């Protein structure tokens, strides 16, 4: 498929909303089944199986699939370092969805944080679309090393999610899932580039990447469900949309060679815009009134705070 960055950006924008709505629905299903999980305990597999029987959870899964399809199509039309950062917009979407669901008002400082995050992300995407290489320099050995590094970090985050401080367990679980999601986008891009330049059905390398892709997808889903079980959907989506683009952009530049056209000035500007976007997300998490209220989004205790 030929390069079409504007269309790819549009698909990812729609996909980011589908992802935020998916998170909102699945979190509601898990949180309702666990009764809020005030002690932030790890969800058992049995409890998970019971939660997924909810129609709300299944609808969320369908929307997650739609989001994934849009992202895959977008990756075939634009560089990874352009496509993945736009996923950050799922965080503002999730805050607005929670406010709409609970019929509450979003405070001005949260509105400002959302605006800063969106503006910085869009600016970051424009800079990368101008300077990122349209092609990739695919070296399987680098792909394998990059994937192993991500798997090791995810193992650490999973341990902290299960045994770390209660307040931060949701953040650790969801960040681990986000690392996998960033890697998933990177591996999909690797497969696309490999198929374009190799006779892929006869290569062991492509099958290895596919196995890593499937294992990572399943593990990411499980980690994200644990994030829903131990915190509000907005915190989960926020941590995912910060970590995932960083992993994908780093993978695209360091592993796939998409950074060959990035000048020192462009790199500095990308770093500055990335820092501003991350600051906006941190502000959203910092000012979110339900971070310590049992994971009910912007409802329950938050409602009174938001209406003041």
PDB file of C-alpha atoms in Angstrom:
ATOM      1  CA  UNK A   1       0.000   0.000   0.000  1.00  0.00           C
ATOM      2  CA  UNK A   2       1.338   3.467  -0.902  1.00  0.00           C
ATOM      3  CA  UNK A   3       2.231   6.103   1.676  1.00  0.00           C
ATOM      4  CA  UNK A   4      -0.750   8.277   2.691  1.00  0.00           C
ATOM      5  CA  UNK A   5       0.050  10.030   5.947  1.00  0.00           C
ATOM      6  CA  UNK A   6      -3.125  12.218   6.157  1.00  0.00           C
ATOM      7  CA  UNK A   7      -5.402   9.181   5.775  1.00  0.00           C
ATOM      8  CA  UNK A   8      -3.300   7.218   8.270  1.00  0.00           C
ATOM      9  CA  UNK A   9      -3.615  10.061  10.801  1.00  0.00           C
ATOM     10  CA  UNK A  10      -7.403  10.138  10.322  1.00  0.00           C
ATOM     11  CA  UNK A  11      -7.692   6.396  10.898  1.00  0.00           C
ATOM     12  CA  UNK A  12      -5.628   6.575  14.075  1.00  0.00           C
ATOM     13  CA  UNK A  13      -7.732   9.467  15.387  1.00  0.00           C
ATOM     14  CA  UNK A  14     -10.896   7.373  14.997  1.00  0.00           C
ATOM     15  CA  UNK A  15      -9.109   4.356  16.421  1.00  0.00           C
ATOM     16  CA  UNK A  16      -8.020   6.322  19.496  1.00  0.00           C
ATOM     17  CA  UNK A  17     -11.660   7.141  20.281  1.00  0.00           C
ATOM     18  CA  UNK A  18     -12.662   3.490  19.812  1.00  0.00           C
ATOM     19  CA  UNK A  19      -9.872   2.492  22.168  1.00  0.00           C
ATOM     20  CA  UNK A  20     -10.950   5.002  24.844  1.00  0.00           C
ATOM     21  CA  UNK A  21     -14.559   3.837  24.608  1.00  0.00           C
ATOM     22  CA  UNK A  22     -13.402   0.216  24.811  1.00  0.00           C
ATOM     23  CA  UNK A  23     -11.448   0.988  27.988  1.00  0.00           C
ATOM     24  CA  UNK A  24     -14.441   2.784  29.495  1.00  0.00           C
ATOM     25  CA  UNK A  25     -16.759  -0.175  28.852  1.00  0.00           C
ATOM     26  CA  UNK A  26     -14.364  -2.911  29.969  1.00  0.00           C
ATOM     27  CA  UNK A  27     -13.384  -1.040  33.110  1.00  0.00           C
ATOM     28  CA  UNK A  28     -17.059  -0.636  34.040  1.00  0.00           C
ATOM     29  CA  UNK A  29     -17.585  -4.383  33.568  1.00  0.00           C
ATOM     30  CA  UNK A  30     -14.550  -5.424  35.629  1.00  0.00           C
ATOM     31  CA  UNK A  31     -15.082  -2.816  38.337  1.00  0.00           C
ATOM     32  CA  UNK A  32     -18.755  -3.774  38.738  1.00  0.00           C
ATOM     33  CA  UNK A  33     -17.879  -7.451  39.108  1.00  0.00           C
ATOM     34  CA  UNK A  34     -15.150  -6.760  41.696  1.00  0.00           C
ATOM     35  CA  UNK A  35     -17.206  -4.237  43.640  1.00  0.00           C
ATOM     36  CA  UNK A  36     -14.554  -1.525  43.298  1.00  0.00           C
ATOM     37  CA  UNK A  37     -11.640  -3.671  44.593  1.00  0.00           C
ATOM     38  CA  UNK A  38     -10.729  -1.157  47.289  1.00  0.00           C
ATOM     39  CA  UNK A  39      -7.692  -3.225  48.359  1.00  0.00           C
ATOM     40  CA  UNK A  40      -6.222  -3.192  44.827  1.00  0.00           C
ATOM     41  CA  UNK A  41      -5.789  -6.967  44.796  1.00  0.00           C
ATOM     42  CA  UNK A  42      -4.743  -8.799  41.658  1.00  0.00           C
ATOM     43  CA  UNK A  43      -7.756 -10.139  39.785  1.00  0.00           C
ATOM     44  CA  UNK A  44      -7.896 -13.934  39.584  1.00  0.00           C
ATOM     45  CA  UNK A  45      -8.375 -15.709  36.275  1.00  0.00           C
ATOM     46  CA  UNK A  46     -11.706 -17.048  37.522  1.00  0.00           C
ATOM     47  CA  UNK A  47     -12.944 -13.538  38.297  1.00  0.00           C
ATOM     48  CA  UNK A  48     -11.760 -12.401  34.887  1.00  0.00           C
ATOM     49  CA  UNK A  49     -13.734 -15.157  33.160  1.00  0.00           C
ATOM     50  CA  UNK A  50     -16.834 -14.097  35.048  1.00  0.00           C
ATOM     51  CA  UNK A  51     -16.335 -10.431  34.154  1.00  0.00           C
ATOM     52  CA  UNK A  52     -15.930 -11.105  30.433  1.00  0.00           C
ATOM     53  CA  UNK A  53     -19.423 -12.605  30.261  1.00  0.00           C
ATOM     54  CA  UNK A  54     -20.766  -9.067  30.477  1.00  0.00           C
ATOM     55  CA  UNK A  55     -22.216  -7.652  27.258  1.00  0.00           C
ATOM     56  CA  UNK A  56     -20.496  -4.380  28.099  1.00  0.00           C
ATOM     57  CA  UNK A  57     -17.097  -6.090  28.252  1.00  0.00           C
ATOM     58  CA  UNK A  58     -17.665  -7.886  24.928  1.00  0.00           C
ATOM     59  CA  UNK A  59     -18.698  -4.635  23.232  1.00  0.00           C
ATOM     60  CA  UNK A  60     -15.481  -3.124  24.522  1.00  0.00           C
ATOM     61  CA  UNK A  61     -13.566  -6.022  22.968  1.00  0.00           C
ATOM     62  CA  UNK A  62     -15.209  -5.384  19.588  1.00  0.00           C
ATOM     63  CA  UNK A  63     -14.244  -1.698  19.747  1.00  0.00           C
ATOM     64  CA  UNK A  64     -10.696  -2.679  20.700  1.00  0.00           C
ATOM     65  CA  UNK A  65     -10.574  -4.859  17.591  1.00  0.00           C
ATOM     66  CA  UNK A  66     -11.803  -1.974  15.424  1.00  0.00           C
ATOM     67  CA  UNK A  67      -9.110   0.253  16.887  1.00  0.00           C
ATOM     68  CA  UNK A  68      -6.443  -2.376  16.183  1.00  0.00           C
ATOM     69  CA  UNK A  69      -7.564  -2.805  12.559  1.00  0.00           C
ATOM     70  CA  UNK A  70      -7.424   0.946  11.977  1.00  0.00           C
ATOM     71  CA  UNK A  71      -3.935   1.080  13.463  1.00  0.00           C
ATOM     72  CA  UNK A  72      -2.665  -1.795  11.303  1.00  0.00           C
ATOM     73  CA  UNK A  73      -4.022  -0.148   8.147  1.00  0.00           C
ATOM     74  CA  UNK A  74      -2.470   3.163   9.219  1.00  0.00           C
ATOM     75  CA  UNK A  75       0.906   1.491   9.801  1.00  0.00           C
ATOM     76  CA  UNK A  76       0.856   0.256   6.212  1.00  0.00           C
ATOM     77  CA  UNK A  77       0.476   3.846   4.994  1.00  0.00           C
ATOM     78  CA  UNK A  78       2.784   5.827   7.304  1.00  0.00           C
ATOM     79  CA  UNK A  79       5.936   5.456   9.430  1.00  0.00           C
ATOM     80  CA  UNK A  80       5.576   3.938  12.888  1.00  0.00           C
ATOM     81  CA  UNK A  81       6.927   7.117  14.497  1.00  0.00           C
ATOM     82  CA  UNK A  82       4.032   9.070  12.919  1.00  0.00           C
ATOM     83  CA  UNK A  83       1.177   6.645  13.605  1.00  0.00           C
ATOM     84  CA  UNK A  84       1.822   5.577  17.179  1.00  0.00           C
ATOM     85  CA  UNK A  85       2.062   8.980  18.967  1.00  0.00           C
ATOM     86  CA  UNK A  86      -1.517   9.844  17.961  1.00  0.00           C
ATOM     87  CA  UNK A  87      -2.716   7.007  20.206  1.00  0.00           C
ATOM     88  CA  UNK A  88      -1.991   9.425  23.065  1.00  0.00           C
ATOM     89  CA  UNK A  89      -5.280  11.146  22.229  1.00  0.00           C
ATOM     90  CA  UNK A  90      -7.148   8.199  23.747  1.00  0.00           C
ATOM     91  CA  UNK A  91      -6.366   9.666  27.169  1.00  0.00           C
ATOM     92  CA  UNK A  92      -8.263  12.943  26.651  1.00  0.00           C
ATOM     93  CA  UNK A  93     -11.061  10.948  25.024  1.00  0.00           C
ATOM     94  CA  UNK A  94     -11.281   8.736  28.128  1.00  0.00           C
ATOM     95  CA  UNK A  95     -11.543  11.742  30.458  1.00  0.00           C
ATOM     96  CA  UNK A  96     -14.329  13.245  28.355  1.00  0.00           C
ATOM     97  CA  UNK A  97     -16.168   9.908  28.145  1.00  0.00           C
ATOM     98  CA  UNK A  98     -16.054   9.525  31.919  1.00  0.00           C
ATOM     99  CA  UNK A  99     -17.350  13.063  32.411  1.00  0.00           C
ATOM    100  CA  UNK A 100     -20.167  12.439  29.948  1.00  0.00           C
ATOM    101  CA  UNK A 101     -21.121   9.121  31.556  1.00  0.00           C
ATOM    102  CA  UNK A 102     -21.367  10.655  35.020  1.00  0.00           C
ATOM    103  CA  UNK A 103     -22.869  13.974  33.812  1.00  0.00           C
ATOM    104  CA  UNK A 104     -20.137  15.940  35.567  1.00  0.00           C
ATOM    105  CA  UNK A 105     -18.201  19.047  34.630  1.00  0.00           C
ATOM    106  CA  UNK A 106     -14.501  18.812  33.781  1.00  0.00           C
ATOM    107  CA  UNK A 107     -12.561  21.481  35.740  1.00  0.00           C
ATOM    108  CA  UNK A 108     -10.683  24.180  33.760  1.00  0.00           C
ATOM    109  CA  UNK A 109      -7.272  22.863  34.779  1.00  0.00           C
ATOM    110  CA  UNK A 110      -8.136  19.443  33.375  1.00  0.00           C
ATOM    111  CA  UNK A 111      -9.471  21.067  30.209  1.00  0.00           C
ATOM    112  CA  UNK A 112      -6.164  22.929  29.898  1.00  0.00           C
ATOM    113  CA  UNK A 113      -4.201  19.722  30.412  1.00  0.00           C
ATOM    114  CA  UNK A 114      -6.247  18.026  27.684  1.00  0.00           C
ATOM    115  CA  UNK A 115      -5.668  20.940  25.283  1.00  0.00           C
ATOM    116  CA  UNK A 116      -1.921  20.977  25.960  1.00  0.00           C
ATOM    117  CA  UNK A 117      -1.671  17.216  25.465  1.00  0.00           C
ATOM    118  CA  UNK A 118      -3.590  17.283  22.176  1.00  0.00           C
ATOM    119  CA  UNK A 119      -1.683  20.294  20.797  1.00  0.00           C
ATOM    120  CA  UNK A 120       1.728  18.925  21.718  1.00  0.00           C
ATOM    121  CA  UNK A 121       0.894  15.485  20.318  1.00  0.00           C
ATOM    122  CA  UNK A 122      -0.315  16.891  17.011  1.00  0.00           C
ATOM    123  CA  UNK A 123       2.780  19.105  16.764  1.00  0.00           C
ATOM    124  CA  UNK A 124       4.988  16.117  17.550  1.00  0.00           C
ATOM    125  CA  UNK A 125       3.267  14.135  14.795  1.00  0.00           C
ATOM    126  CA  UNK A 126       3.753  16.926  12.256  1.00  0.00           C
ATOM    127  CA  UNK A 127       7.477  17.134  13.046  1.00  0.00           C
ATOM    128  CA  UNK A 128       7.961  13.368  12.788  1.00  0.00           C
ATOM    129  CA  UNK A 129       5.911  13.160   9.572  1.00  0.00           C
ATOM    130  CA  UNK A 130       8.175  15.772   7.981  1.00  0.00           C
ATOM    131  CA  UNK A 131      11.474  14.228   9.078  1.00  0.00           C
ATOM    132  CA  UNK A 132      10.834  10.507   9.593  1.00  0.00           C
ATOM    133  CA  UNK A 133      11.994   8.176   6.851  1.00  0.00           C
ATOM    134  CA  UNK A 134       9.175   6.647   4.776  1.00  0.00           C
ATOM    135  CA  UNK A 135      11.081   3.356   4.563  1.00  0.00           C
ATOM    136  CA  UNK A 136      12.650   1.117   7.168  1.00  0.00           C
ATOM    137  CA  UNK A 137      16.016  -0.576   7.485  1.00  0.00           C
ATOM    138  CA  UNK A 138      14.833  -3.927   8.802  1.00  0.00           C
ATOM    139  CA  UNK A 139      17.456  -6.062  10.550  1.00  0.00           C
ATOM    140  CA  UNK A 140      15.932  -9.113  12.264  1.00  0.00           C
ATOM    141  CA  UNK A 141      18.661  -9.300  14.903  1.00  0.00           C
ATOM    142  CA  UNK A 142      17.859  -5.756  16.055  1.00  0.00           C
ATOM    143  CA  UNK A 143      14.142  -6.572  16.140  1.00  0.00           C
ATOM    144  CA  UNK A 144      14.798  -9.599  18.374  1.00  0.00           C
ATOM    145  CA  UNK A 145      17.033  -7.652  20.763  1.00  0.00           C
ATOM    146  CA  UNK A 146      14.512  -4.812  20.989  1.00  0.00           C
ATOM    147  CA  UNK A 147      11.674  -7.232  21.719  1.00  0.00           C
ATOM    148  CA  UNK A 148      13.672  -9.019  24.455  1.00  0.00           C
ATOM    149  CA  UNK A 149      14.413  -5.701  26.165  1.00  0.00           C
ATOM    150  CA  UNK A 150      10.701  -4.852  26.210  1.00  0.00           C
ATOM    151  CA  UNK A 151       9.793  -8.296  27.573  1.00  0.00           C
ATOM    152  CA  UNK A 152      12.318  -7.879  30.424  1.00  0.00           C
ATOM    153  CA  UNK A 153      10.941  -4.475  31.436  1.00  0.00           C
ATOM    154  CA  UNK A 154       7.375  -5.799  31.306  1.00  0.00           C
ATOM    155  CA  UNK A 155       8.390  -8.588  33.691  1.00  0.00           C
ATOM    156  CA  UNK A 156       9.602  -5.978  36.187  1.00  0.00           C
ATOM    157  CA  UNK A 157       6.433  -3.895  35.866  1.00  0.00           C
ATOM    158  CA  UNK A 158       4.255  -6.981  36.327  1.00  0.00           C
ATOM    159  CA  UNK A 159       6.057  -7.813  39.564  1.00  0.00           C
ATOM    160  CA  UNK A 160       5.539  -4.277  40.845  1.00  0.00           C
ATOM    161  CA  UNK A 161       1.885  -4.400  39.786  1.00  0.00           C
ATOM    162  CA  UNK A 162       1.279  -7.506  41.873  1.00  0.00           C
ATOM    163  CA  UNK A 163       3.444  -6.657  44.881  1.00  0.00           C
ATOM    164  CA  UNK A 164       4.166  -2.930  44.780  1.00  0.00           C
ATOM    165  CA  UNK A 165       2.491  -0.086  46.710  1.00  0.00           C
ATOM    166  CA  UNK A 166      -1.301  -0.281  46.396  1.00  0.00           C
ATOM    167  CA  UNK A 167      -1.572   3.301  45.152  1.00  0.00           C
ATOM    168  CA  UNK A 168       0.570   2.625  42.091  1.00  0.00           C
ATOM    169  CA  UNK A 169      -0.452  -0.916  41.172  1.00  0.00           C
ATOM    170  CA  UNK A 170      -2.826   0.131  38.409  1.00  0.00           C
ATOM    171  CA  UNK A 171      -0.121   2.340  36.909  1.00  0.00           C
ATOM    172  CA  UNK A 172       2.412  -0.510  36.926  1.00  0.00           C
ATOM    173  CA  UNK A 173      -0.002  -3.042  35.443  1.00  0.00           C
ATOM    174  CA  UNK A 174      -1.172  -0.719  32.684  1.00  0.00           C
ATOM    175  CA  UNK A 175       2.349   0.532  31.910  1.00  0.00           C
ATOM    176  CA  UNK A 176       3.435  -3.071  31.426  1.00  0.00           C
ATOM    177  CA  UNK A 177       0.539  -3.572  29.033  1.00  0.00           C
ATOM    178  CA  UNK A 178       1.450  -0.328  27.276  1.00  0.00           C
ATOM    179  CA  UNK A 179       4.998  -1.526  26.717  1.00  0.00           C
ATOM    180  CA  UNK A 180       3.587  -4.582  24.976  1.00  0.00           C
ATOM    181  CA  UNK A 181       1.182  -2.469  22.904  1.00  0.00           C
ATOM    182  CA  UNK A 182       4.065  -0.273  21.768  1.00  0.00           C
ATOM    183  CA  UNK A 183       6.010  -3.409  20.876  1.00  0.00           C
ATOM    184  CA  UNK A 184       2.968  -4.833  19.065  1.00  0.00           C
ATOM    185  CA  UNK A 185       2.814  -1.818  16.771  1.00  0.00           C
ATOM    186  CA  UNK A 186       6.551  -2.127  16.188  1.00  0.00           C
ATOM    187  CA  UNK A 187       6.316  -5.830  15.327  1.00  0.00           C
ATOM    188  CA  UNK A 188       3.387  -5.237  12.981  1.00  0.00           C
ATOM    189  CA  UNK A 189       5.471  -2.628  11.173  1.00  0.00           C
ATOM    190  CA  UNK A 190       8.394  -5.096  11.093  1.00  0.00           C
ATOM    191  CA  UNK A 191       6.167  -7.754   9.495  1.00  0.00           C
ATOM    192  CA  UNK A 192       4.882  -5.265   6.909  1.00  0.00           C
ATOM    193  CA  UNK A 193       8.436  -4.284   5.962  1.00  0.00           C
ATOM    194  CA  UNK A 194       9.580  -7.922   5.933  1.00  0.00           C
ATOM    195  CA  UNK A 195       6.757  -9.016   3.630  1.00  0.00           C
ATOM    196  CA  UNK A 196       7.574  -6.170   1.263  1.00  0.00           C
ATOM    197  CA  UNK A 197      11.186  -7.275   0.850  1.00  0.00           C
ATOM    198  CA  UNK A 198      11.251 -11.063   1.469  1.00  0.00           C
ATOM    199  CA  UNK A 199       9.573 -14.315   0.444  1.00  0.00           C
ATOM    200  CA  UNK A 200       8.059 -14.483   3.891  1.00  0.00           C
ATOM    201  CA  UNK A 201       6.202 -17.858   3.892  1.00  0.00           C
ATOM    202  CA  UNK A 202       9.557 -19.646   3.771  1.00  0.00           C
ATOM    203  CA  UNK A 203      11.311 -17.719   6.533  1.00  0.00           C
ATOM    204  CA  UNK A 204      11.556 -18.767  10.181  1.00  0.00           C
ATOM    205  CA  UNK A 205      12.075 -15.115  11.121  1.00  0.00           C
ATOM    206  CA  UNK A 206       8.573 -14.063  10.143  1.00  0.00           C
ATOM    207  CA  UNK A 207       7.026 -16.895  12.139  1.00  0.00           C
ATOM    208  CA  UNK A 208       9.092 -15.898  15.166  1.00  0.00           C
ATOM    209  CA  UNK A 209       7.811 -12.328  14.917  1.00  0.00           C
ATOM    210  CA  UNK A 210       4.227 -13.580  14.574  1.00  0.00           C
ATOM    211  CA  UNK A 211       4.605 -15.750  17.707  1.00  0.00           C
ATOM    212  CA  UNK A 212       6.007 -12.786  19.660  1.00  0.00           C
ATOM    213  CA  UNK A 213       3.115 -10.684  18.342  1.00  0.00           C
ATOM    214  CA  UNK A 214       0.458 -13.162  19.532  1.00  0.00           C
ATOM    215  CA  UNK A 215       2.084 -13.763  22.936  1.00  0.00           C
ATOM    216  CA  UNK A 216       2.502 -10.032  23.476  1.00  0.00           C
ATOM    217  CA  UNK A 217      -1.113  -9.311  22.512  1.00  0.00           C
ATOM    218  CA  UNK A 218      -2.475 -11.872  24.987  1.00  0.00           C
ATOM    219  CA  UNK A 219      -0.151 -10.711  27.768  1.00  0.00           C
ATOM    220  CA  UNK A 220      -0.968  -7.047  27.106  1.00  0.00           C
ATOM    221  CA  UNK A 221      -4.688  -7.764  27.369  1.00  0.00           C
ATOM    222  CA  UNK A 222      -4.222  -9.536  30.698  1.00  0.00           C
ATOM    223  CA  UNK A 223      -2.072  -6.738  32.135  1.00  0.00           C
ATOM    224  CA  UNK A 224      -4.574  -4.083  31.081  1.00  0.00           C
ATOM    225  CA  UNK A 225      -7.440  -5.998  32.708  1.00  0.00           C
ATOM    226  CA  UNK A 226      -5.406  -6.028  35.921  1.00  0.00           C
ATOM    227  CA  UNK A 227      -5.043  -2.266  35.534  1.00  0.00           C
ATOM    228  CA  UNK A 228      -8.823  -1.929  35.251  1.00  0.00           C
ATOM    229  CA  UNK A 229      -9.214  -4.081  38.368  1.00  0.00           C
ATOM    230  CA  UNK A 230      -6.921  -1.871  40.460  1.00  0.00           C
ATOM    231  CA  UNK A 231      -7.662   1.658  39.258  1.00  0.00           C
ATOM    232  CA  UNK A 232      -9.837   3.987  37.127  1.00  0.00           C
ATOM    233  CA  UNK A 233      -9.960   3.619  33.351  1.00  0.00           C
ATOM    234  CA  UNK A 234      -8.545   7.101  32.818  1.00  0.00           C
ATOM    235  CA  UNK A 235      -5.346   6.239  34.710  1.00  0.00           C
ATOM    236  CA  UNK A 236      -5.009   3.011  32.720  1.00  0.00           C
ATOM    237  CA  UNK A 237      -5.521   4.741  29.377  1.00  0.00           C
ATOM    238  CA  UNK A 238      -3.234   7.585  30.429  1.00  0.00           C
ATOM    239  CA  UNK A 239      -0.339   5.323  31.359  1.00  0.00           C
ATOM    240  CA  UNK A 240      -0.826   3.295  28.181  1.00  0.00           C
ATOM    241  CA  UNK A 241      -0.955   6.292  25.879  1.00  0.00           C
ATOM    242  CA  UNK A 242       2.203   7.783  27.371  1.00  0.00           C
ATOM    243  CA  UNK A 243       4.296   4.600  27.370  1.00  0.00           C
ATOM    244  CA  UNK A 244       3.142   3.004  24.118  1.00  0.00           C
ATOM    245  CA  UNK A 245       4.126   5.870  21.773  1.00  0.00           C
ATOM    246  CA  UNK A 246       7.509   6.235  23.484  1.00  0.00           C
ATOM    247  CA  UNK A 247       8.264   2.544  22.932  1.00  0.00           C
ATOM    248  CA  UNK A 248       7.005   2.610  19.340  1.00  0.00           C
ATOM    249  CA  UNK A 249       8.863   5.778  18.361  1.00  0.00           C
ATOM    250  CA  UNK A 250      12.075   4.544  20.033  1.00  0.00           C
ATOM    251  CA  UNK A 251      11.694   1.193  18.253  1.00  0.00           C
ATOM    252  CA  UNK A 252      11.017   2.882  14.933  1.00  0.00           C
ATOM    253  CA  UNK A 253      14.048   5.155  15.221  1.00  0.00           C
ATOM    254  CA  UNK A 254      16.565   2.824  16.919  1.00  0.00           C
ATOM    255  CA  UNK A 255      15.546  -0.548  15.470  1.00  0.00           C
ATOM    256  CA  UNK A 256      13.765   0.102  12.162  1.00  0.00           C
ATOM    257  CA  UNK A 257      15.913   2.998  11.027  1.00  0.00           C
ATOM    258  CA  UNK A 258      13.114   5.543  10.646  1.00  0.00           C
ATOM    259  CA  UNK A 259      15.244   8.298  12.179  1.00  0.00           C
ATOM    260  CA  UNK A 260      17.801   8.689   9.391  1.00  0.00           C
ATOM    261  CA  UNK A 261      16.178  11.923   8.199  1.00  0.00           C
ATOM    262  CA  UNK A 262      15.816  13.524  11.628  1.00  0.00           C
ATOM    263  CA  UNK A 263      18.143  16.498  12.087  1.00  0.00           C
ATOM    264  CA  UNK A 264      19.512  17.565  15.512  1.00  0.00           C
ATOM    265  CA  UNK A 265      17.106  20.519  15.525  1.00  0.00           C
ATOM    266  CA  UNK A 266      14.136  18.290  14.719  1.00  0.00           C
ATOM    267  CA  UNK A 267      15.215  15.803  17.378  1.00  0.00           C
ATOM    268  CA  UNK A 268      15.416  18.556  19.991  1.00  0.00           C
ATOM    269  CA  UNK A 269      11.985  19.854  18.975  1.00  0.00           C
ATOM    270  CA  UNK A 270      10.524  16.326  19.141  1.00  0.00           C
ATOM    271  CA  UNK A 271      11.958  15.863  22.636  1.00  0.00           C
ATOM    272  CA  UNK A 272      10.546  19.197  23.773  1.00  0.00           C
ATOM    273  CA  UNK A 273       7.089  18.506  22.344  1.00  0.00           C
ATOM    274  CA  UNK A 274       7.140  14.994  23.786  1.00  0.00           C
ATOM    275  CA  UNK A 275       7.987  16.416  27.210  1.00  0.00           C
ATOM    276  CA  UNK A 276       5.093  18.896  26.959  1.00  0.00           C
ATOM    277  CA  UNK A 277       2.673  16.127  25.951  1.00  0.00           C
ATOM    278  CA  UNK A 278       3.814  13.920  28.818  1.00  0.00           C
ATOM    279  CA  UNK A 279       3.485  16.870  31.218  1.00  0.00           C
ATOM    280  CA  UNK A 280      -0.106  17.317  30.063  1.00  0.00           C
ATOM    281  CA  UNK A 281      -0.853  13.657  30.704  1.00  0.00           C
ATOM    282  CA  UNK A 282       0.791  13.816  34.146  1.00  0.00           C
ATOM    283  CA  UNK A 283      -1.358  16.848  34.942  1.00  0.00           C
ATOM    284  CA  UNK A 284      -4.480  14.927  33.908  1.00  0.00           C
ATOM    285  CA  UNK A 285      -3.498  12.069  36.207  1.00  0.00           C
ATOM    286  CA  UNK A 286      -2.480  14.446  39.002  1.00  0.00           C
ATOM    287  CA  UNK A 287      -5.747  16.382  38.947  1.00  0.00           C
ATOM    288  CA  UNK A 288      -7.972  13.355  38.373  1.00  0.00           C
ATOM    289  CA  UNK A 289     -10.177  13.397  41.495  1.00  0.00           C
ATOM    290  CA  UNK A 290     -10.725   9.627  41.718  1.00  0.00           C
ATOM    291  CA  UNK A 291      -7.160   8.312  41.657  1.00  0.00           C
ATOM    292  CA  UNK A 292      -7.624   7.096  45.226  1.00  0.00           C
ATOM    293  CA  UNK A 293     -11.356   6.415  45.251  1.00  0.00           C
ATOM    294  CA  UNK A 294     -11.657   2.808  44.206  1.00  0.00           C
ATOM    295  CA  UNK A 295     -11.426   3.259  40.457  1.00  0.00           C
ATOM    296  CA  UNK A 296     -14.894   4.510  39.557  1.00  0.00           C
ATOM    297  CA  UNK A 297     -13.830   7.001  36.904  1.00  0.00           C
ATOM    298  CA  UNK A 298     -15.244  10.490  37.249  1.00  0.00           C
ATOM    299  CA  UNK A 299     -18.326   9.260  39.082  1.00  0.00           C
ATOM    300  CA  UNK A 300     -19.153   8.564  42.743  1.00  0.00           C
ATOM    301  CA  UNK A 301     -16.841  10.604  44.966  1.00  0.00           C
ATOM    302  CA  UNK A 302     -15.506  12.504  41.988  1.00  0.00           C
ATOM    303  CA  UNK A 303     -18.901  13.827  41.045  1.00  0.00           C
ATOM    304  CA  UNK A 304     -19.122  16.116  44.018  1.00  0.00           C
ATOM    305  CA  UNK A 305     -15.595  17.409  43.425  1.00  0.00           C
ATOM    306  CA  UNK A 306     -16.175  18.103  39.750  1.00  0.00           C
ATOM    307  CA  UNK A 307     -19.409  19.964  40.352  1.00  0.00           C
ATOM    308  CA  UNK A 308     -17.871  22.392  42.800  1.00  0.00           C
TER     309      UNK A 308
END
